Amino acid sequence: MSRSESDGHAAFPPALQVVARLLVLAMSLLHPSSGLANALEDATNGNHWAGYGRTYDTAHYSPLADINAANVADLSLAWWFDIPGVVLATSVPLEMDGTLYFTAGYSVIRAVEATTGRLLWTYDPKATLVAGRKLRDAWGIRGIAYWNAKIYAGTHDGRLIAIDAKTGKLIWSVRTTQAGDLRIITGPPLAFDGKVMIGHGGAELSPMRGYVTAYDAETGRQLWRFFTVPGDPGKGFENKAMEAASKTWHGQWWKYGGGGTVWNAMTYDPDLKRIYIGTSNGSPWNQKIRSPGGGDNLFLAAIVALDAETGAYVWHYQETPGDTWDYDAVTDIELANVSIDGRSHRVLMQASKNGFFYVIDRDSGKLISAAKFVKVTWAKEVDLKTSRPVEAANARYESGEVTVWPGSLGAHGPQPMAFNPARALVYIPAVDLPGTYNDQGVDLKGWKPDREFLLNIGVNAGVDHPGNTTADVGVSALVAWSPIEQRAVWRVGLPGVWNGGIVTTAGNLVFQGRCDGTFAAYAADTGKELWSFDAQVGIIGAPITYKVGNRQYLTVMAGFGGGATTFGPMWDARTQRRRLLTFALGGDAKLPAAPRQRRPVPVYDPNVRLNAKAGGSGGTAFATHCAGCHGPDAAAGGAAPDLRSSAVILSEAAFREIVQGGALVQRGMPRFEEMTDDELEGIRDYLRSKANELVGSRAAQRQ
Ligand code: CA
């Protein structure tokens, strides 16, 4: 910066400077959020990234083109910020007025200077200390929201909090879940029009009835709540929509809660003043238990349009009627105006977990088109006359086990896709994996949900993997999809299955982090890889881009953990480098060299004996209680430590102190106070035998 530029303002006499400041202050008081409304509504203003998907259309698109396909080869690291702790670092940051805001771990929020990464403040809601049994479902939150100089975040334990964006001080906090329930928060809040809205998750774990709630953004006062499935008819229905929905259920569904949680997708439509929400699977997954006799079970696995002012039902489109496979309709919902068959349509788009790409008219809620963006076998097609899927024989495992594509992992996770209006293309982080389902041995009539906060789904569901869990088997892809023609324009095979969210820009670029630790840029029109960076750890979060002064920056959170991370390259939870990485043209920062500690070093106990009383049941107990974070077959994928390499499993007392006594609750390790000493020893035996097995297989490899 030249001296004349930096001294520009000093040319005013001090008194005039004060007047100028007062004028700016007066203008900002008159229009407290006009700059923000512009940032959220005006797709042509690329300076800020003020919402999860940048603007209200949630397109994860930036009109900035300073960094473009011609010069992206010169893109380099400008700075990095080390995120402390063994925490989940997979979220999408926000940028407003030169400050970056982001969450990692249990809703810990930080603000850093966007040009330097200098830490401005940290707010820790201490979620692990109040979460209790909710810690047993250990997802992090995927993003935060900004409105009128406040940051909004859900906390794992079920609070919605508002924080002063300047100071990091708490402004208000409300509990959006019910006392004693098992609802948890994983999705980003949605801020719009002076309101902030939040959903919740947990339909896998206990009887649960899903809902979303809107609050006054300034005060936290509750404005409205919309339940996604009908409750007990004996208690009356909240509204006509619930009464109508109840006709699509059978039996005593309310005893199982019903499900339909909104744990991810929420989009605001400023043109129609509507909210679109995406709802989850049923509670439990198996429809034969939840609603014996079938039925569509509204509004499960559906997109529902609500009036933004009142929360009243407007329309719905159900993607998976009577879901029985865990086909949540919760992947991101993106808005666009497109021309189809010579007519202009206001549409919403979703690359659903069930493998179909949906284009829906958002005025009417009518399906325009649906097509398979990956291999799909549970349904032959979506019949455009009825708007319903045409299911395959035995897809509902009514006559024995079935293998269908996709499995319960889904064809698309919560990692956002991106829509580039200049190319009229959507870029999808797609997954191609089948799954098996059967309900052999499940007591369909007498099935009782428990409240132990364990996987509670009423079906034996497996995820098939064409290879072992440590191999790089390439069953995922970055797919460039034309929503107008409903076909793939290009497709790049990716390692593993769980890769990062996407950003696309007017610079003809698509950026995505991968599970193998590569952060890459592709030409948006051809899919040619133009640039890559070694992030030293797998990436799940989606990048953002923004401008401070005259410089365009690109930021992504690097860190690996959460769902499905055991399918592919693995990153050790204790040694992986979780970082916020920021890039610019001509950036001159360089990450310190990092030894790649990707393989756990197993502990070895020559004296391991299977506990006679536990009778070798430790493996089952581990699968039910521990595998969600510590990995199937005790092979961890980055969310939590690999216990085969933990000295804790060599000590009965230490193991008990942590698992039963809750010694590490503060760090996010849940307490299982109800476990008996026999159960604990069973799990410890299982883990020691798995560690010894790993020692043996490594020795065999060396020979
Ligand atoms: Ca689900």
XYZ file of C-alpha atoms and ligand atoms in Angstrom:
704
model
C 0.000 0.000 0.000
C 1.402 3.409 -0.909
C 1.695 6.166 1.663
C -0.887 8.392 -0.013
C -3.479 5.608 0.100
C -2.860 4.710 3.701
C -2.922 8.358 4.732
C -5.973 9.227 2.666
C -8.368 9.732 5.554
C -5.899 11.752 7.542
C -6.314 14.542 4.962
C -9.606 15.471 6.694
C -9.252 17.783 9.712
C -10.051 15.839 12.931
C -13.395 17.626 13.417
C -14.578 16.597 9.947
C -13.537 13.045 10.656
C -15.860 13.036 13.660
C -18.723 14.391 11.530
C -18.073 11.759 8.898
C -18.105 9.015 11.527
C -21.373 10.311 12.992
C -22.905 10.318 9.519
C -21.874 6.718 8.964
C -23.261 5.798 12.375
C -26.587 7.557 11.652
C -26.887 5.777 8.332
C -26.196 2.415 9.899
C -28.856 3.079 12.552
C -31.409 3.911 9.864
C -30.594 0.718 7.983
C -29.254 -1.651 10.587
C -28.981 -4.593 8.236
C -29.145 -3.072 4.779
C -25.560 -4.081 3.992
C -26.331 -7.554 5.242
C -29.608 -7.832 3.316
C -27.604 -6.850 0.253
C -24.992 -9.482 1.030
C -27.642 -12.171 1.481
C -29.965 -11.179 -1.378
C -27.836 -9.622 -4.089
C -26.115 -12.442 -5.913
C -23.928 -9.947 -7.812
C -22.217 -8.645 -4.660
C -19.432 -11.100 -3.950
C -17.713 -9.138 -1.173
C -19.145 -11.105 1.718
C -20.108 -14.658 2.571
C -22.832 -13.906 5.118
C -24.866 -17.130 4.947
C -24.179 -20.875 4.882
C -24.647 -21.021 1.072
C -23.575 -17.318 0.747
C -26.859 -15.802 -0.486
C -30.457 -16.843 0.245
C -30.450 -19.102 -2.809
C -27.916 -21.256 -0.862
C -26.107 -21.862 -4.159
C -22.541 -21.823 -2.732
C -21.723 -19.654 -5.745
C -19.594 -16.513 -5.875
C -19.652 -13.920 -8.686
C -15.995 -13.102 -7.922
C -13.609 -13.838 -10.784
C -10.311 -12.249 -9.702
C -9.188 -15.799 -9.047
C -10.097 -17.608 -12.255
C -9.294 -20.570 -14.454
C -6.489 -18.631 -16.173
C -4.582 -17.686 -12.993
C -5.608 -20.261 -10.382
C -2.195 -21.897 -10.819
C -0.820 -18.892 -8.856
C -3.217 -19.442 -5.954
C -1.311 -20.052 -2.735
C -1.702 -20.089 1.017
C -2.100 -16.621 2.580
C -2.364 -17.790 6.208
C -3.593 -20.647 8.358
C -5.165 -20.889 11.803
C -4.601 -23.965 13.987
C -7.840 -25.157 15.583
C -6.999 -26.538 19.021
C -8.235 -29.844 20.448
C -9.298 -33.261 19.188
C -12.497 -31.838 17.691
C -14.673 -32.170 14.636
C -13.567 -29.468 12.172
C -15.853 -29.910 9.177
C -18.049 -26.793 9.039
C -18.610 -23.894 6.630
C -17.290 -20.485 7.840
C -18.900 -17.059 7.274
C -17.217 -13.786 6.304
C -18.599 -10.316 6.972
C -16.755 -6.974 6.821
C -13.290 -8.484 6.961
C -13.968 -10.923 9.812
C -14.265 -14.694 9.483
C -16.556 -16.594 11.866
C -16.505 -20.345 12.231
C -17.410 -23.232 14.510
C -15.488 -26.378 15.371
C -15.954 -29.014 18.028
C -18.968 -28.700 20.303
C -20.271 -25.388 18.953
C -17.163 -23.432 19.942
C -17.325 -20.255 17.833
C -14.309 -18.188 16.835
C -13.773 -14.922 14.977
C -10.515 -14.201 13.152
C -9.294 -11.364 10.955
C -9.960 -12.485 7.361
C -6.729 -11.050 5.942
C -4.361 -12.439 8.579
C -6.079 -15.180 10.611
C -5.444 -13.224 13.842
C -7.827 -14.504 16.560
C -10.332 -11.858 17.664
C -12.489 -13.843 20.102
C -13.633 -17.333 21.134
C -17.009 -18.297 22.568
C -17.421 -21.726 24.147
C -21.005 -22.669 25.132
C -19.629 -25.603 27.220
C -21.943 -28.019 25.431
C -20.134 -31.159 26.608
C -20.810 -30.297 30.245
C -24.592 -30.017 29.840
C -25.222 -32.484 26.990
C -25.465 -35.596 29.214
C -26.540 -38.604 27.150
C -26.781 -36.444 24.040
C -22.997 -36.670 23.832
C -23.532 -40.250 22.694
C -24.483 -38.944 19.274
C -21.331 -37.027 18.572
C -21.891 -34.931 15.469
C -20.630 -31.395 15.276
C -22.679 -28.515 13.910
C -22.146 -27.776 10.223
C -22.432 -24.038 10.189
C -23.584 -20.805 11.772
C -25.689 -17.805 10.735
C -25.212 -14.015 10.746
C -27.831 -11.299 11.202
C -27.504 -7.666 12.267
C -24.062 -7.925 13.889
C -24.899 -11.198 15.635
C -23.710 -14.756 15.123
C -26.242 -17.555 15.667
C -25.410 -21.174 16.394
C -27.146 -24.292 17.592
C -25.401 -26.191 20.367
C -25.132 -29.953 20.428
C -27.272 -30.156 23.575
C -30.164 -28.214 22.020
C -29.730 -24.483 22.622
C -29.903 -21.740 20.024
C -27.491 -18.951 20.964
C -26.907 -15.396 19.724
C -23.429 -13.905 20.095
C -22.250 -10.327 19.543
C -20.222 -10.502 16.325
C -17.870 -7.738 17.496
C -17.126 -8.911 21.030
C -17.997 -12.611 21.120
C -20.242 -12.037 24.154
C -23.464 -14.016 24.577
C -26.579 -11.916 23.844
C -29.312 -14.507 24.327
C -29.770 -18.249 24.578
C -32.945 -20.346 24.293
C -33.530 -24.066 24.684
C -35.127 -25.258 21.458
C -35.489 -28.882 22.569
C -37.610 -30.335 25.378
C -36.390 -31.167 28.861
C -35.214 -34.762 28.991
C -35.549 -35.430 25.260
C -32.776 -36.742 23.047
C -32.904 -34.061 20.366
C -29.527 -32.784 19.264
C -28.556 -29.975 16.888
C -26.320 -30.563 13.888
C -27.467 -28.146 11.172
C -26.790 -24.439 10.697
C -29.499 -21.960 11.769
C -31.185 -19.891 9.043
C -31.362 -16.111 9.573
C -33.791 -14.012 7.509
C -36.017 -10.980 7.847
C -35.335 -10.399 11.555
C -35.860 -14.061 12.419
C -33.623 -17.008 13.091
C -34.726 -20.578 12.650
C -33.359 -23.935 13.769
C -34.262 -27.621 13.450
C -32.814 -30.661 15.220
C -31.734 -34.264 14.681
C -31.883 -37.547 16.563
C -34.576 -39.648 14.823
C -32.195 -42.621 14.735
C -31.950 -42.758 18.481
C -35.232 -42.564 20.310
C -38.938 -41.953 19.692
C -38.849 -38.498 18.206
C -41.240 -36.085 16.499
C -39.386 -33.611 14.307
C -39.953 -29.839 14.241
C -38.450 -26.497 13.251
C -38.756 -23.315 15.311
C -38.395 -19.628 14.416
C -37.283 -16.995 16.928
C -37.020 -13.223 16.947
C -33.397 -12.585 15.942
C -33.022 -9.690 18.397
C -34.606 -11.172 21.509
C -34.828 -14.943 21.092
C -38.599 -14.853 21.614
C -40.270 -17.862 19.977
C -42.375 -16.863 16.952
C -43.609 -20.176 15.564
C -42.959 -23.910 15.473
C -43.857 -26.396 12.751
C -44.006 -30.136 13.503
C -43.150 -32.286 10.501
C -45.238 -35.355 11.417
C -48.612 -35.692 13.180
C -48.771 -36.403 16.898
C -51.297 -38.345 18.963
C -54.746 -37.730 17.353
C -56.297 -38.090 20.814
C -54.647 -34.819 21.798
C -55.860 -32.930 18.706
C -53.807 -31.670 15.777
C -51.885 -28.394 15.767
C -53.129 -27.471 12.285
C -54.913 -28.746 9.166
C -51.652 -29.940 7.629
C -51.078 -32.315 10.578
C -54.652 -33.575 10.365
C -54.247 -34.295 6.638
C -50.852 -35.897 7.212
C -52.301 -38.211 9.886
C -54.389 -39.930 7.191
C -51.143 -41.242 5.644
C -50.138 -43.112 8.819
C -51.368 -46.373 10.358
C -51.267 -47.934 13.784
C -50.059 -45.969 16.788
C -47.210 -44.129 15.083
C -47.059 -41.378 17.700
C -45.750 -43.879 20.249
C -42.613 -44.107 18.118
C -42.438 -40.366 17.570
C -42.671 -40.617 13.788
C -39.349 -38.948 12.960
C -38.975 -36.334 10.221
C -36.259 -34.290 11.877
C -34.805 -31.298 10.049
C -31.142 -31.763 10.813
C -29.685 -29.963 7.824
C -31.512 -28.319 4.911
C -33.371 -25.024 5.366
C -33.566 -22.350 2.676
C -35.308 -18.942 2.654
C -36.993 -17.699 -0.528
C -37.160 -13.867 -0.476
C -39.287 -13.788 -3.673
C -42.084 -15.918 -2.263
C -41.418 -15.236 1.447
C -41.231 -18.950 2.099
C -38.970 -21.394 3.888
C -38.111 -24.783 2.421
C -37.158 -27.514 4.871
C -35.879 -31.033 4.184
C -37.078 -33.785 6.535
C -35.388 -36.993 7.665
C -36.259 -40.685 7.805
C -38.955 -42.064 10.063
C -38.559 -43.091 13.679
C -37.806 -45.969 13.545
C -36.465 -46.563 10.015
C -38.502 -49.739 9.476
C -41.947 -48.693 8.267
C -43.492 -52.046 9.248
C -42.999 -51.044 12.877
C -43.669 -47.329 12.593
C -46.795 -47.522 10.431
C -47.933 -51.139 9.990
C -49.986 -51.290 6.801
C -47.810 -48.728 5.015
C -48.941 -45.303 3.878
C -46.903 -42.341 2.684
C -46.180 -41.145 6.234
C -46.216 -37.409 5.586
C -44.046 -35.399 5.920
C -41.132 -37.837 6.132
C -38.316 -37.700 3.549
C -39.928 -34.625 1.997
C -39.355 -30.998 1.119
C -41.969 -28.832 2.833
C -42.628 -25.165 1.996
C -43.686 -22.962 4.919
C -44.837 -19.358 5.122
C -41.811 -17.478 6.458
C -43.912 -15.110 8.559
C -46.212 -17.599 10.261
C -44.688 -21.051 9.752
C -47.935 -22.215 8.115
C -47.783 -25.126 5.662
C -47.813 -24.084 1.978
C -46.965 -27.242 -0.034
C -44.864 -30.398 0.129
C -43.138 -32.770 -2.222
C -42.351 -36.167 -0.740
C -39.301 -37.744 -2.365
C -39.514 -41.132 -0.641
C -43.098 -42.045 0.336
C -43.203 -44.406 3.328
C -39.407 -44.310 3.689
C -37.928 -47.503 5.120
C -34.251 -47.062 4.044
C -33.131 -43.877 5.856
C -33.463 -41.741 2.733
C -33.518 -38.397 4.542
C -34.423 -35.493 2.223
C -32.044 -33.266 4.159
C -29.259 -32.519 1.685
C -29.015 -28.842 0.803
C -31.884 -27.181 -1.093
C -30.691 -24.647 -3.692
C -32.805 -22.053 -5.525
C -32.465 -20.974 -9.152
C -34.349 -19.339 -11.983
C -34.008 -21.523 -15.050
C -35.525 -21.783 -18.483
C -36.973 -25.218 -19.219
C -38.833 -25.983 -22.474
C -38.924 -22.289 -23.315
C -40.541 -21.326 -20.029
C -38.895 -19.570 -17.120
C -39.290 -21.374 -13.795
C -38.466 -20.457 -10.240
C -37.138 -23.797 -9.073
C -35.506 -25.482 -6.123
C -33.039 -28.302 -6.583
C -31.915 -31.155 -4.376
C -29.450 -33.988 -5.046
C -31.158 -36.308 -2.607
C -29.734 -39.013 -0.405
C -32.027 -41.465 -2.276
C -30.009 -40.962 -5.512
C -32.444 -38.805 -7.523
C -31.816 -35.217 -8.541
C -35.064 -33.273 -8.109
C -36.080 -30.055 -9.840
C -39.250 -28.646 -8.284
C -41.304 -25.580 -9.217
C -41.168 -23.553 -6.051
C -44.297 -21.536 -6.789
C -46.501 -24.627 -6.932
C -44.418 -27.379 -5.342
C -44.911 -29.468 -8.506
C -42.152 -31.813 -9.594
C -40.627 -30.715 -12.909
C -38.152 -33.560 -13.298
C -36.209 -36.212 -11.385
C -33.287 -38.325 -12.592
C -30.675 -40.666 -11.124
C -27.327 -38.930 -10.575
C -25.664 -42.160 -9.307
C -26.562 -45.852 -9.502
C -30.065 -46.298 -8.054
C -31.887 -49.637 -7.754
C -34.508 -49.164 -5.010
C -36.696 -47.465 -7.607
C -36.831 -47.812 -11.378
C -37.660 -44.166 -11.975
C -39.779 -41.316 -10.741
C -42.994 -41.370 -12.757
C -43.561 -37.779 -13.855
C -47.313 -38.398 -14.242
C -47.766 -39.337 -10.597
C -44.581 -37.646 -9.283
C -43.942 -40.866 -7.370
C -41.031 -43.335 -7.443
C -41.648 -46.710 -9.097
C -40.222 -49.085 -6.507
C -38.316 -52.269 -7.353
C -39.525 -55.705 -6.225
C -38.646 -56.492 -2.602
C -37.097 -53.059 -2.168
C -38.882 -52.942 1.196
C -37.224 -56.239 2.214
C -40.677 -57.779 2.582
C -39.479 -61.165 1.340
C -35.981 -61.284 2.808
C -32.727 -59.399 2.634
C -32.266 -56.965 -0.199
C -29.266 -55.061 -1.504
C -30.159 -51.677 -2.939
C -28.298 -48.660 -4.294
C -27.841 -46.348 -2.559
C -27.597 -47.800 0.949
C -28.348 -45.954 4.157
C -25.197 -43.884 3.735
C -26.938 -42.230 0.793
C -25.878 -40.844 -2.563
C -25.106 -37.400 -1.144
C -24.235 -36.379 2.409
C -24.665 -33.062 4.175
C -21.629 -31.683 2.327
C -23.207 -28.984 0.160
C -23.355 -29.064 -3.634
C -22.994 -25.778 -5.571
C -24.926 -24.202 -8.452
C -23.144 -22.029 -11.015
C -25.737 -19.859 -12.829
C -23.179 -18.814 -15.471
C -22.785 -22.466 -16.509
C -26.275 -23.641 -15.450
C -24.549 -26.563 -13.761
C -24.721 -28.085 -10.301
C -21.595 -29.678 -8.782
C -22.412 -32.613 -6.510
C -20.147 -34.481 -4.053
C -21.727 -37.837 -4.989
C -21.385 -41.273 -3.376
C -21.948 -44.653 -5.073
C -22.428 -47.287 -2.380
C -25.084 -49.992 -1.941
C -26.574 -51.185 1.332
C -28.296 -54.280 2.672
C -31.561 -54.370 4.603
C -33.478 -57.123 6.360
C -35.595 -57.411 9.459
C -34.801 -61.014 10.328
C -34.960 -61.446 14.075
C -36.653 -58.076 14.584
C -39.887 -58.386 16.574
C -41.996 -56.210 14.295
C -45.169 -56.379 16.416
C -43.581 -56.208 19.826
C -40.691 -53.849 18.961
C -40.052 -51.373 21.734
C -37.861 -48.344 21.361
C -35.416 -47.875 24.196
C -34.187 -44.573 25.471
C -30.566 -45.506 25.913
C -29.454 -43.237 23.096
C -28.273 -46.077 20.930
C -28.932 -46.769 17.282
C -32.618 -47.597 17.420
C -33.930 -48.297 13.932
C -35.828 -51.619 13.832
C -33.927 -53.030 10.860
C -30.591 -54.737 10.193
C -28.966 -52.288 7.835
C -25.465 -52.731 6.451
C -23.405 -50.634 4.111
C -21.704 -52.765 1.489
C -18.258 -51.776 0.487
C -16.562 -53.257 -2.560
C -13.266 -53.651 -0.761
C -11.920 -53.412 2.731
C -12.344 -50.342 4.845
C -8.790 -49.103 4.548
C -8.396 -49.359 0.784
C -8.895 -46.446 -1.551
C -11.669 -47.910 -3.677
C -12.923 -44.870 -5.553
C -16.685 -45.105 -5.182
C -17.356 -41.411 -5.084
C -17.260 -38.641 -7.646
C -17.508 -34.942 -8.247
C -20.395 -34.744 -10.703
C -21.208 -31.699 -12.868
C -24.932 -31.999 -13.440
C -27.240 -30.115 -15.761
C -30.503 -29.580 -13.850
C -32.169 -28.528 -17.099
C -31.199 -31.592 -19.134
C -30.983 -33.875 -16.076
C -27.695 -35.441 -17.124
C -24.057 -35.484 -16.061
C -21.916 -33.121 -18.134
C -18.675 -34.346 -16.574
C -17.653 -36.586 -13.729
C -14.363 -36.874 -11.835
C -13.744 -40.020 -9.765
C -12.639 -39.272 -6.188
C -10.866 -41.287 -3.496
C -12.859 -42.899 -0.672
C -16.513 -41.958 -0.254
C -16.701 -38.961 2.080
C -15.335 -35.901 0.299
C -15.809 -32.196 0.912
C -18.542 -29.688 0.091
C -18.266 -27.458 -2.980
C -17.922 -23.823 -3.966
C -18.148 -22.589 -7.574
C -17.313 -19.129 -8.929
C -17.752 -16.832 -11.923
C -14.041 -17.438 -12.531
C -15.051 -20.753 -14.186
C -13.870 -22.637 -11.107
C -15.051 -25.386 -8.785
C -13.210 -25.975 -5.491
C -13.473 -29.112 -3.391
C -11.460 -30.653 -0.571
C -10.971 -34.413 -0.652
C -10.700 -37.140 1.954
C -7.097 -37.824 0.851
C -5.965 -34.380 2.032
C -5.975 -32.662 -1.365
C -7.717 -29.335 -1.862
C -8.333 -28.987 -5.604
C -9.671 -26.554 -8.207
C -11.362 -27.717 -11.414
C -12.479 -25.888 -14.544
C -16.237 -25.493 -14.080
C -16.944 -26.154 -17.753
C -14.710 -29.191 -18.385
C -13.801 -30.709 -15.011
C -10.086 -30.422 -15.757
C -8.048 -30.234 -12.543
C -6.224 -26.895 -12.645
C -4.667 -26.568 -9.194
C -4.195 -28.523 -5.992
C -2.813 -28.023 -2.492
C -1.662 -30.563 0.093
C -3.828 -29.740 3.127
C -2.123 -32.447 5.250
C -5.532 -33.781 6.342
C -8.819 -34.842 4.717
C -11.412 -32.115 4.135
C -15.195 -32.381 4.596
C -16.225 -28.727 5.029
C -17.158 -26.554 2.038
C -14.947 -23.611 0.993
C -16.097 -19.980 0.887
C -14.728 -17.004 -1.062
C -14.981 -13.245 -0.439
C -13.179 -9.973 -0.957
C -11.430 -7.734 1.563
C -10.073 -4.484 0.106
C -9.157 -5.374 -3.448
C -8.151 -8.942 -2.792
C -10.182 -12.119 -3.272
C -9.669 -14.789 -0.622
C -10.700 -18.414 -0.424
C -11.103 -20.175 2.943
C -11.722 -23.820 3.782
C -11.732 -25.758 7.038
C -9.389 -28.752 6.932
C -10.187 -31.662 9.255
C -11.604 -35.136 9.016
C -14.240 -36.903 11.086
C -17.949 -37.661 11.352
C -20.069 -40.001 9.257
C -18.662 -42.513 6.789
C -15.051 -41.471 7.263
C -13.877 -45.072 7.630
C -14.550 -45.706 3.941
C -11.321 -44.478 2.432
C -8.067 -42.862 3.492
C -7.939 -42.554 7.264
C -6.716 -39.752 9.456
C -5.841 -40.285 13.075
C -8.042 -38.214 15.396
C -5.198 -37.366 17.765
C -2.567 -36.290 15.266
C -4.489 -34.763 12.351
C -3.935 -31.018 11.778
C -7.278 -29.220 12.016
C -6.930 -25.829 10.431
C -8.646 -22.933 8.792
C -6.728 -22.469 5.518
C -6.976 -19.197 3.568
C -5.673 -18.726 0.028
C -5.072 -15.737 -2.262
C -3.199 -15.047 -5.481
C 0.434 -14.573 -4.498
C -0.073 -15.755 -0.901
C 3.291 -16.449 0.733
C 2.515 -18.679 3.732
C 3.832 -22.220 3.930
C 2.533 -24.973 6.195
C 5.176 -26.575 8.384
C 6.095 -30.024 7.106
C 3.950 -32.651 8.800
C 4.728 -36.298 9.287
C 1.709 -38.181 7.973
C 0.453 -40.145 10.950
C -2.403 -41.875 9.235
C -2.033 -45.366 10.632
C -2.597 -46.095 14.302
C 0.260 -47.759 16.147
C -1.461 -50.599 17.991
C -0.830 -51.429 21.623
C -0.139 -55.086 22.282
C -1.251 -57.133 25.235
C 0.088 -60.693 25.158
C -2.097 -61.556 28.132
C -5.449 -60.766 26.583
C -7.991 -63.416 27.488
C -11.609 -63.358 26.521
C -13.554 -62.711 29.685
C -15.585 -65.841 30.355
C -18.619 -63.995 31.687
C -18.737 -61.489 28.830
C -18.565 -64.496 26.548
C -17.091 -62.588 23.606
C -20.112 -60.272 23.397
C -17.797 -57.261 23.567
C -17.857 -56.888 19.791
C -21.632 -56.437 19.737
C -21.510 -54.006 22.648
C -18.763 -52.067 20.893
C -20.775 -51.943 17.649
C -23.853 -50.597 19.458
C -22.218 -48.126 21.820
C -18.850 -47.108 20.414
C -18.482 -47.768 16.675
C -20.366 -44.610 15.646
C -17.325 -42.534 16.638
C -14.480 -45.021 17.159
C -15.196 -46.837 13.890
C -16.662 -50.154 12.754
C -14.419 -53.119 13.677
C -12.546 -50.677 15.949
C -10.880 -49.005 12.947
C -11.463 -45.283 13.556
C -11.921 -42.818 10.711
C -10.868 -39.555 12.346
C -13.860 -38.607 14.501
C -12.437 -40.103 17.694
C -9.210 -41.855 18.705
C -8.478 -45.316 17.314
C -8.732 -47.362 20.494
C -6.446 -50.073 19.173
C -3.658 -47.561 19.726
C -4.834 -46.349 23.133
C -2.966 -47.372 26.277
C -6.265 -46.958 28.125
C -7.424 -50.395 26.930
C -4.522 -51.961 28.819
C -5.847 -50.746 32.164
C -9.118 -52.009 33.589
C -9.288 -49.103 36.056
C -8.553 -46.377 33.511
C -11.052 -47.857 31.037
C -13.769 -47.949 33.712
C -12.958 -44.431 34.873
C -13.461 -43.060 31.357
C -16.371 -45.154 30.016
C -18.401 -45.671 33.183
C -17.109 -42.787 35.280
C -17.151 -40.101 32.589
C -13.598 -38.833 33.177
C -13.341 -37.380 29.653
C -16.845 -35.930 29.298
C -15.470 -32.410 29.030
C -13.512 -33.464 25.959
C -16.595 -35.021 24.373
C -16.272 -38.702 25.399
C -19.766 -39.643 26.638
C -20.348 -41.462 29.893
C -22.014 -44.900 29.934
C -22.878 -45.031 33.602
C -25.270 -47.982 33.154
C -22.578 -50.333 31.849
C -21.732 -53.227 34.115
C -18.163 -54.244 34.878
C -18.721 -57.378 32.776
C -19.823 -55.329 29.772
C -16.834 -53.031 30.189
C -14.454 -55.954 30.335
C -16.128 -57.490 27.282
C -15.508 -54.339 25.251
C -11.955 -54.029 26.567
C -11.248 -57.660 25.613
C -12.633 -57.029 22.155
C -10.460 -53.944 21.710
C -7.306 -55.695 22.920
C -7.937 -58.578 20.564
C -8.446 -56.113 17.697
C -5.185 -54.367 18.636
C -3.348 -57.675 18.684
C -4.909 -58.559 15.338
C -3.524 -55.332 13.885
C -0.069 -56.079 15.303
C -0.282 -59.493 13.641
C -1.408 -58.191 10.250
C 1.301 -55.489 10.221
C 3.914 -58.158 11.005
C 2.563 -60.323 8.171
C 2.768 -57.347 5.789
C 6.427 -56.833 6.639
C 7.327 -60.404 5.763
Ca -31.208 -40.462 8.875
